[in-house]
Amino acid sequence: MRRRVPVSLILGAVITALILAVALLSFVWTPFPAEQIRVVARLRPPGPEHWLGTDHFGRDVLSMIMVGARNSLAVGAAAVALGAAVGVPLGLAAASWGHWGDEAVARLGDLLFAFPAVLTAILLTAVLGAGAVNVVLALGVFNAAVFARVTRGAAFSVWRREFVRAALALGRGPLSVTIIHVLPNVAGVVIVQATVLFAVAVLNEAALSYLGLGIQPPSPSWGKMLGDAQTFLFTAPLQAVFPGAAIALCVLGLNLLGDGLRDVLDPRHRSAPVI
Amino acid sequence: MLAFLVRRLLTLALTAWLATMVVFAVLEVVPGDPALLMLGTQAQPDTLAALRAQMGLDQPIPVRYLRWVGGLLTGDLGTSLTYARPVADLVAERLAITLPLAAMALVLSAVIAIPLGLTAASRHGRAGDWAVMAFGQVGIAVPSFWFAILLILGFSVKLGWFPAGGFPGWQAGAGPALKALLLPAVALALPEAAILARVTRSAALDTLREDYVRTAWAKGLRRRTVLIRHVLPNALIPVATILGLQCAFLIAGAVVVENVFTLPGLGRLLYQAIGQHDLIVVQSVVVLLAMSVVVVNALVDVAYAAIDPRPRVRT
């Protein structure tokens, strides 16, 4: 019998693909150059020339949102990649070592969880200055803790399975068992978590850019656009609507995709994600 | 239970100690010369020397660390460079805004989420359930600071019911102060309520499948009675856990939302301290926030273990 594809998976994939397409399109085409300042056209409402209006520097909001999508996705992807590159091997190692190694990884996780991503980013910014690289670093550190914890839990249950015991009995070493048998069996959980953390990273990047600690001008970012728009709430209220809607749509798409993937790849765990 | 408590307390102490080491290392060791980072390269040599002496930078690193931790334990957090006031006083003043804000957000999220989650579970698979699930998805996706801006747009700019920002101070009376905190609390509560509604729904669905609930239905009890008297108490265990864990996210969220509403809370103090390169304030506030996360996580673990014995058994 064919399994039904979850609605959330379809909806999430469509929204995410749409955002990704917009981000990729921005490399070759935007209605106007996203960083082009035209003071004479400042704070224009949406119209035929500027579909979503212009900001206080006369920059085209639609073009900025398109380039902002590229920046948000790039930061999110980098933060997830960094987190996975550090956290997944740590989680696998913890499950493989057991006892002291596992204890050390668990305590490291506790320590990293003490610093919510925004707090870590603020800490790094205080020393290294604001910028996208520091945001990736801060979000990556937090993601690594989540990946390590999730991978460790999933890997533990795989280590108890009979085929793993059989492989050990046949003389395979822990490293070989981890790579050949454990890793493929935890991949589904890791992929689901990656999608969820991608969404969290997009939200946090936007928050940090809103505070001026993330992506730096003149490169557009959704969070910074919201920060700028707040100053002109009385004169151009719509400027505060579009970038926020873009963030919400992107996060919604990724969350739905994560939920859908969880149902397909990991049907035993249909509860809320770790984050 | 005692062994679990002792183990959890030791873990708490270890995590707290490591957290102080991380904050100290990042802010005092990594920059090389924190005084130079705070005052900038254009600073006069005598000003730099004075700050170095004030911060004790001529001491070896372990001595400085021990002095700082000793100060944390005794409530001496140093003196702010910008405000020229003890950091402990600044923190106490700002906590008088951040703590009520976080408490209001926590209460609001529970008040919104628990009835929604219960209603969704009792109407599983029907329109009400779908509506709550949709609220959950959208609520999680909407950034709290954007929601905050939309609230200002609607209730302050258009309707003029609430102030767009600022805080009149508690001395102006509880009414105006709470009014100034309401919109920020709603903005902070939305994502938390969305997560909590999903958790409540899931927990209530599990409880609704229990035999004793079936018995309650069979006795002919009203839906409201079954939900409140039989389902809610059992569903509250995971809900309380998540509610506790959300404190960490409330702290992070407060840093952003306080800035949207220009509320002079702890988050805004931290944000301004970064702009002013006041590392003494940044160091103290970050470590206090991290400590609060560690302590709340430990309290959640203990509360959970008191209710459910399984976590006490080490796996």
XYZ file of C-alpha atoms in Angstrom:
590
model
C 0.000 0.000 0.000
C 1.361 3.446 -0.907
C 1.897 5.832 1.990
C 0.271 9.224 1.750
C 2.675 12.125 1.470
C 1.973 14.468 4.416
C 0.309 17.755 3.467
C 2.860 19.610 5.607
C 5.688 18.115 3.552
C 4.156 19.288 0.262
C 3.268 22.725 1.593
C 6.640 23.167 3.291
C 8.558 22.020 0.219
C 6.601 24.404 -2.026
C 7.128 27.432 0.243
C 10.814 26.624 0.789
C 11.378 26.057 -2.926
C 9.685 29.378 -3.654
C 11.930 31.257 -1.211
C 14.996 29.444 -2.557
C 13.990 30.304 -6.135
C 13.610 33.977 -5.187
C 17.014 33.908 -3.473
C 18.667 32.317 -6.512
C 16.882 34.671 -8.905
C 18.311 37.625 -6.979
C 21.796 36.623 -8.194
C 20.807 37.354 -11.795
C 17.798 39.665 -11.579
C 16.106 42.086 -9.194
C 13.656 44.821 -10.265
C 16.238 47.433 -9.169
C 19.770 47.121 -7.797
C 19.053 46.311 -4.129
C 21.625 48.784 -2.790
C 20.781 51.635 -5.196
C 19.909 54.795 -3.252
C 17.387 57.212 -4.838
C 16.545 59.841 -2.247
C 13.967 61.448 -4.581
C 11.970 58.218 -4.480
C 12.137 57.670 -0.703
C 9.260 56.068 1.232
C 7.096 55.505 -1.850
C 4.026 53.328 -1.233
C 3.569 50.133 -3.272
C 2.824 50.953 -6.909
C 3.438 49.910 -10.504
C 7.071 51.033 -10.480
C 8.007 49.749 -7.029
C 5.684 46.833 -6.296
C 6.389 46.896 -2.546
C 7.392 50.553 -2.333
C 10.731 52.072 -1.352
C 12.534 52.571 1.946
C 13.862 55.790 3.536
C 16.839 55.786 1.152
C 14.632 55.209 -1.896
C 15.804 51.613 -2.254
C 13.346 49.188 -3.851
C 11.843 47.037 -1.078
C 11.102 44.039 -3.319
C 14.715 43.947 -4.536
C 15.958 44.198 -0.957
C 13.661 41.368 0.149
C 14.948 39.207 -2.729
C 18.589 39.800 -1.792
C 17.653 39.503 1.896
C 16.328 35.999 1.173
C 19.711 35.080 -0.230
C 21.497 36.442 2.850
C 19.119 34.815 5.337
C 19.311 31.420 3.655
C 23.104 31.645 3.380
C 23.509 32.446 7.097
C 20.968 29.765 8.060
C 22.632 27.122 5.883
C 26.099 27.988 7.159
C 24.953 27.905 10.803
C 23.276 24.519 10.308
C 26.298 23.132 8.424
C 28.663 24.298 11.172
C 26.409 22.896 13.885
C 26.071 19.548 12.099
C 29.793 19.328 11.340
C 30.605 19.684 15.039
C 27.511 18.270 16.745
C 26.855 15.087 14.751
C 30.372 13.605 15.208
C 30.239 14.590 18.898
C 26.866 12.872 19.356
C 28.039 9.770 17.503
C 31.246 9.678 19.541
C 29.346 10.095 22.823
C 27.095 7.141 22.006
C 30.075 5.076 20.904
C 32.342 5.854 23.870
C 29.723 5.622 26.598
C 30.486 6.483 30.236
C 33.094 9.281 30.531
C 33.067 10.360 26.901
C 29.292 10.433 26.933
C 29.271 12.318 30.238
C 31.705 14.911 28.842
C 29.579 15.496 25.740
C 26.418 15.723 27.867
C 28.007 18.342 30.142
C 29.309 20.273 27.138
C 25.740 20.286 25.837
C 24.476 21.615 29.195
C 27.063 24.393 29.039
C 26.172 25.430 25.490
C 22.452 25.348 26.301
C 23.125 27.886 29.059
C 23.781 30.431 26.329
C 20.742 30.941 24.072
C 21.888 31.718 20.509
C 21.063 35.419 20.795
C 23.105 35.658 24.002
C 26.096 33.899 22.404
C 25.900 36.237 19.439
C 25.832 39.262 21.753
C 28.826 37.899 23.661
C 30.823 37.395 20.460
C 29.751 40.735 19.043
C 31.018 42.494 22.159
C 34.506 41.225 21.399
C 34.670 40.581 17.667
C 32.229 43.204 16.412
C 28.985 42.771 14.476
C 28.780 40.807 11.244
C 27.380 37.788 9.443
C 30.400 35.586 10.253
C 29.953 36.092 13.991
C 26.245 35.340 13.675
C 27.068 32.073 11.887
C 29.592 31.252 14.609
C 27.139 32.001 17.425
C 24.220 30.130 15.857
C 26.558 27.292 14.836
C 27.737 26.812 18.425
C 24.151 26.582 19.663
C 23.187 24.263 16.779
C 26.153 22.010 17.559
C 24.780 21.461 21.069
C 21.344 20.544 19.702
C 22.767 18.267 16.991
C 25.030 16.530 19.529
C 22.134 15.886 21.904
C 19.736 14.634 19.229
C 22.358 12.477 17.477
C 23.525 11.027 20.788
C 19.989 9.966 21.732
C 19.268 8.423 18.343
C 22.677 6.729 18.145
C 22.234 5.182 21.597
C 19.103 3.368 20.466
C 20.872 2.141 17.297
C 23.790 0.789 19.377
C 21.321 -1.418 21.259
C 20.028 -3.021 18.043
C 20.967 -6.596 17.192
C 22.580 -5.891 13.844
C 25.059 -3.608 15.589
C 25.872 -6.305 18.125
C 26.290 -8.752 15.257
C 28.702 -6.395 13.496
C 30.732 -6.028 16.705
C 30.743 -9.814 17.159
C 32.075 -10.154 13.610
C 35.069 -8.071 14.652
C 34.174 -4.628 13.339
C 35.614 -1.763 15.388
C 33.502 1.005 16.985
C 34.488 3.543 14.315
C 33.547 1.225 11.488
C 30.229 0.321 13.160
C 29.491 4.000 13.734
C 30.119 4.950 10.104
C 28.582 1.929 8.390
C 25.675 1.093 10.693
C 24.894 3.902 13.127
C 25.262 6.982 10.924
C 22.824 5.859 8.194
C 20.265 5.007 10.869
C 20.415 8.383 12.564
C 20.527 10.345 9.286
C 16.740 10.775 9.207
C 16.643 12.328 12.675
C 19.572 14.587 11.793
C 17.923 15.771 8.561
C 14.673 16.599 10.381
C 16.568 18.480 13.083
C 18.585 20.327 10.445
C 15.380 21.648 8.885
C 14.037 22.810 12.238
C 17.354 24.450 13.180
C 17.485 26.137 9.780
C 14.194 27.826 10.615
C 15.468 28.825 14.071
C 18.657 30.198 12.505
C 16.662 32.342 10.068
C 14.623 33.738 12.986
C 17.701 34.429 15.104
C 19.628 35.992 12.238
C 16.714 38.317 11.608
C 16.561 39.230 15.311
C 20.286 39.961 15.449
C 20.197 41.974 12.236
C 17.239 43.902 13.643
C 19.452 44.817 16.603
C 22.235 45.802 14.193
C 24.435 42.911 15.284
C 23.946 40.684 12.225
C 24.382 41.291 8.500
C 25.817 44.764 8.076
C 24.635 47.500 5.675
C 24.634 48.099 2.786
C 23.900 44.395 2.278
C 20.130 44.035 2.802
C 18.734 41.766 5.497
C 15.137 41.200 6.521
C 15.834 41.992 10.168
C 17.659 45.252 9.420
C 14.858 46.290 7.053
C 12.392 45.857 9.932
C 14.615 47.857 12.242
C 14.753 50.712 9.723
C 11.029 50.507 8.997
C 10.161 50.920 12.673
C 11.490 54.474 12.578
C 8.947 55.324 9.859
C 5.914 53.527 11.307
C 3.807 56.699 11.226
C 4.660 57.744 7.653
C 5.200 54.397 5.883
C 3.642 51.612 7.983
C 3.671 49.069 5.136
C 7.474 49.052 5.166
C 7.256 47.169 8.437
C 4.929 44.542 7.007
C 6.742 43.065 3.988
C 10.117 42.033 5.483
C 8.373 40.490 8.512
C 6.025 38.558 6.248
C 9.053 37.273 4.324
C 10.684 36.016 7.546
C 7.449 34.406 8.742
C 6.834 32.718 5.364
C 10.380 31.374 5.202
C 10.256 30.008 8.762
C 6.765 28.586 8.212
C 7.951 26.768 5.077
C 10.976 25.290 6.818
C 8.970 24.238 9.879
C 6.300 22.564 7.742
C 9.044 20.844 5.752
C 10.602 19.641 9.022
C 7.248 18.343 10.291
C 6.586 16.570 6.997
C 10.054 15.028 6.873
C 9.643 13.871 10.471
C 6.446 12.052 9.561
C 8.122 10.395 6.583
C 11.598 9.665 7.959
C 10.882 9.207 11.654
C 7.248 8.216 12.129
C 7.817 7.219 15.782
C 8.537 10.799 16.780
C 5.660 12.998 15.750
C 5.905 15.210 18.774
C 7.319 18.730 18.879
C 10.954 19.155 17.826
C 13.753 19.837 20.291
C 13.647 23.554 19.498
C 15.316 10.965 44.868
C 18.088 12.261 47.173
C 20.804 10.762 44.957
C 19.173 12.374 41.933
C 19.025 15.739 43.713
C 22.697 15.561 44.693
C 23.700 14.560 41.144
C 21.625 17.358 39.636
C 23.076 19.878 42.084
C 26.619 18.823 41.170
C 25.795 19.119 37.462
C 24.316 22.550 38.099
C 27.453 23.688 39.936
C 29.726 22.307 37.203
C 27.732 23.961 34.395
C 27.593 27.264 36.272
C 31.360 27.184 36.882
C 32.068 26.369 33.225
C 29.726 29.178 32.140
C 31.686 31.716 34.207
C 34.919 30.416 32.645
C 33.509 30.809 29.126
C 32.267 34.358 29.722
C 35.528 35.370 31.417
C 37.641 33.814 28.658
C 35.631 35.420 25.842
C 35.503 38.902 27.359
C 38.754 39.195 29.285
C 41.256 36.823 27.672
C 40.348 36.706 23.957
C 40.485 40.507 23.365
C 44.044 40.687 24.736
C 43.610 44.088 26.376
C 39.964 44.598 27.432
C 40.723 48.188 28.476
C 41.856 49.012 24.941
C 38.751 47.341 23.511
C 36.541 49.420 25.816
C 38.204 52.804 25.347
C 39.370 52.419 21.744
C 42.748 52.983 20.135
C 42.455 56.782 20.477
C 42.352 56.630 24.297
C 44.918 58.557 26.345
C 47.600 56.342 27.956
C 46.785 57.598 31.471
C 43.058 56.878 30.982
C 43.931 53.399 29.762
C 46.236 52.858 32.730
C 43.507 53.986 35.147
C 40.977 51.578 33.650
C 43.506 48.742 33.654
C 44.101 49.404 37.350
C 40.334 49.582 38.047
C 39.787 46.262 36.263
C 42.843 44.713 37.892
C 44.358 43.866 34.524
C 47.861 43.976 35.992
C 47.005 40.832 37.975
C 47.563 37.309 36.576
C 44.532 35.851 34.741
C 43.666 33.208 37.397
C 43.698 35.880 40.128
C 41.443 38.144 38.058
C 39.070 35.251 37.423
C 38.875 34.321 41.101
C 38.315 37.958 42.093
C 35.536 38.265 39.522
C 33.815 35.040 40.609
C 34.208 36.098 44.237
C 32.532 39.380 43.351
C 29.692 37.524 41.614
C 29.112 35.413 44.722
C 29.076 38.430 47.025
C 27.026 40.659 44.739
C 29.917 42.914 43.750
C 29.684 43.032 39.953
C 32.093 45.933 39.490
C 31.430 49.500 38.389
C 30.011 50.385 34.989
C 32.302 52.483 32.844
C 29.409 54.300 31.151
C 27.079 54.860 34.072
C 29.824 55.182 36.731
C 27.582 53.188 39.045
C 27.800 49.713 40.574
C 26.622 47.143 38.014
C 24.655 45.349 40.756
C 22.498 48.485 41.220
C 21.929 48.793 37.479
C 20.959 45.123 37.229
C 18.568 45.404 40.190
C 16.865 48.440 38.619
C 16.502 46.737 35.236
C 15.299 43.456 36.717
C 12.330 45.376 38.125
C 11.183 45.653 34.499
C 12.463 42.452 32.911
C 11.185 40.058 35.582
C 7.562 41.318 35.533
C 7.730 41.339 31.717
C 8.901 37.722 31.570
C 6.355 36.680 34.219
C 3.513 38.378 32.318
C 4.605 36.698 29.087
C 4.810 33.306 30.771
C 1.351 33.656 32.340
C -0.150 34.964 29.103
C 1.308 32.104 27.069
C -0.101 29.542 29.532
C -3.496 31.257 29.648
C -3.708 31.292 25.840
C -2.123 27.929 25.103
C -3.607 25.509 27.635
C -7.301 26.087 26.756
C -6.418 26.083 23.034
C -4.468 22.826 23.322
C -7.228 21.144 25.333
C -9.905 22.306 22.893
C -7.886 21.068 19.921
C -7.358 17.650 21.517
C -11.032 17.275 22.358
C -11.933 18.118 18.752
C -9.195 15.966 17.215
C -9.255 15.959 13.417
C -12.011 18.590 13.222
C -11.978 22.264 12.296
C -11.134 23.443 15.821
C -8.110 21.146 15.924
C -6.908 22.335 12.530
C -7.328 25.957 13.572
C -5.199 25.461 16.695
C -2.561 23.574 14.701
C -2.486 26.413 12.167
C -2.149 28.922 15.017
C 0.745 26.845 16.339
C 2.566 26.838 13.010
C 2.033 30.538 12.346
C 2.800 31.545 15.942
C 6.146 29.774 15.852
C 7.010 31.259 12.457
C 6.198 34.889 13.303
C 9.250 36.616 14.807
C 8.370 38.159 18.165
C 9.982 41.474 17.237
C 7.913 41.722 14.031
C 4.769 40.890 15.979
C 5.842 43.576 18.457
C 6.124 46.122 15.630
C 2.691 45.082 14.300
C 1.231 45.524 17.805
C 2.721 49.027 17.984
C 1.318 49.749 14.522
C -2.172 48.565 15.468
C -2.593 49.510 19.109
C -0.304 52.525 19.424
C -0.069 54.194 15.998
C -3.611 53.482 14.712
C -5.721 53.133 17.868
C -3.571 55.012 20.375
C -4.578 52.664 23.189
C -1.065 51.835 24.379
C 2.250 53.687 24.454
C 4.529 52.869 21.499
C 7.468 52.455 23.835
C 9.195 53.530 26.999
C 8.374 52.834 30.624
C 6.873 55.332 33.093
C 8.459 53.596 36.099
C 6.726 51.786 38.948
C 6.598 55.053 40.894
C 3.973 56.257 38.370
C 1.660 53.526 39.666
C 1.025 49.912 38.798
C -1.607 50.791 36.168
C 0.557 52.822 33.737
C 3.541 50.495 34.325
C 1.569 47.349 33.551
C 0.002 49.095 30.547
C 3.485 49.789 29.188
C 4.465 46.161 29.715
C 1.334 44.588 28.202
C 2.160 44.850 24.476
C 5.759 43.653 24.966
C 4.451 40.726 27.040
C 1.928 39.811 24.324
C 4.705 39.940 21.700
C 6.923 37.706 23.815
C 4.070 35.335 24.644
C 2.942 34.566 21.073
C 5.695 32.130 20.014
C 5.726 30.570 23.475
C 1.940 30.126 23.376
C 2.169 28.544 19.933
C 4.697 25.952 21.122
C 2.814 25.356 24.358
C -0.534 24.893 22.561
C 1.014 22.149 20.423
C 2.538 20.437 23.457
C -0.737 20.687 25.428
C -2.675 19.245 22.488
C -0.238 16.371 22.118
C -0.198 15.609 25.859
C -3.999 15.875 26.104
C -4.430 13.529 23.119
C -2.277 10.931 24.902
C -4.301 11.329 28.104
C -7.623 11.145 26.263
C -6.678 7.603 25.150
C -6.307 6.411 28.773
C -8.834 3.977 30.216
C -9.815 6.204 33.126
C -10.807 8.962 30.717
C -12.936 6.471 28.786
C -14.533 5.552 32.106
C -15.242 9.206 32.812
C -16.955 9.563 29.423
C -18.911 6.352 30.118
C -20.121 7.808 33.419
C -21.767 10.513 31.369
C -19.647 13.383 32.644
C -19.747 16.623 30.699
C -16.947 17.345 28.239
C -15.708 20.312 30.258
C -15.599 18.239 33.463
C -13.673 15.411 31.772
C -11.191 17.837 30.249
C -10.573 19.952 33.336
C -10.787 17.332 36.077
C -9.303 14.258 34.378
C -7.296 15.260 31.301
C -5.713 18.553 32.339
C -3.890 17.411 35.525
C -2.076 14.627 33.642
C -1.425 16.665 30.539
C 0.137 19.373 32.713
C 3.334 17.360 33.364
C 4.935 17.877 29.909
C 3.331 21.325 29.694
C 5.009 22.435 32.947
C 8.332 21.090 31.689
C 8.136 23.019 28.439
C 6.938 26.110 30.295
C 10.068 25.988 32.453
C 12.364 25.424 29.503
C 10.803 28.373 27.707
C 12.331 30.685 30.291
C 15.611 30.521 28.338
C 13.836 31.622 25.178
C 11.962 34.330 27.066
C 15.298 35.731 28.252
C 16.687 35.794 24.705
C 13.398 37.161 23.379
C 13.319 39.881 26.034
C 16.654 41.250 24.798
C 15.065 41.900 21.390
C 11.536 42.881 22.439
C 12.761 45.330 25.088
C 14.645 47.085 22.305
C 11.554 47.244 20.080
C 9.631 48.984 22.877
C 12.687 50.859 24.252
C 11.951 49.332 27.656
C 14.830 50.005 30.061
C 15.129 46.367 31.121
C 18.060 44.020 31.421
C 18.037 43.191 27.692
C 18.260 46.835 26.717
C 21.010 47.403 29.285
C 22.991 44.587 27.662
C 22.368 45.909 24.157
C 23.401 49.441 25.093
C 26.467 48.163 26.947
C 27.674 46.514 23.729
C 27.280 49.758 21.802
C 29.171 51.573 24.575
C 31.870 48.843 24.812
C 31.086 48.580 28.522
C 32.478 45.073 28.940
C 32.046 45.162 32.720
C 28.276 45.404 32.281
C 28.205 42.917 29.376
C 30.186 40.370 31.392
C 27.931 40.567 34.444
C 24.625 40.614 32.572
C 25.552 37.743 30.233
C 26.711 35.565 33.101
C 23.577 36.351 35.131
C 21.326 35.481 32.188
C 23.251 32.252 31.555
C 23.008 31.374 35.264
C 19.280 31.948 35.245
C 18.957 29.518 32.301
C 21.080 26.907 34.120
C 19.123 27.250 37.367
C 15.717 27.146 35.647
C 16.741 24.046 33.669
C 17.825 22.353 36.899
C 14.563 23.313 38.655
C 12.583 21.901 35.723
C 14.538 18.641 35.939
C 13.933 18.370 39.686
C 10.233 19.231 39.364
C 9.869 16.703 36.571
C 11.661 14.024 38.581
C 9.429 14.733 41.564
C 6.368 14.086 39.401
C 7.722 11.323 37.176
C 10.330 8.932 38.642
C 11.791 7.777 35.285
C 14.412 10.559 34.827
C 15.875 9.702 38.225
C 17.000 6.357 36.804
C 20.208 6.942 34.920
C 20.303 5.497 31.381
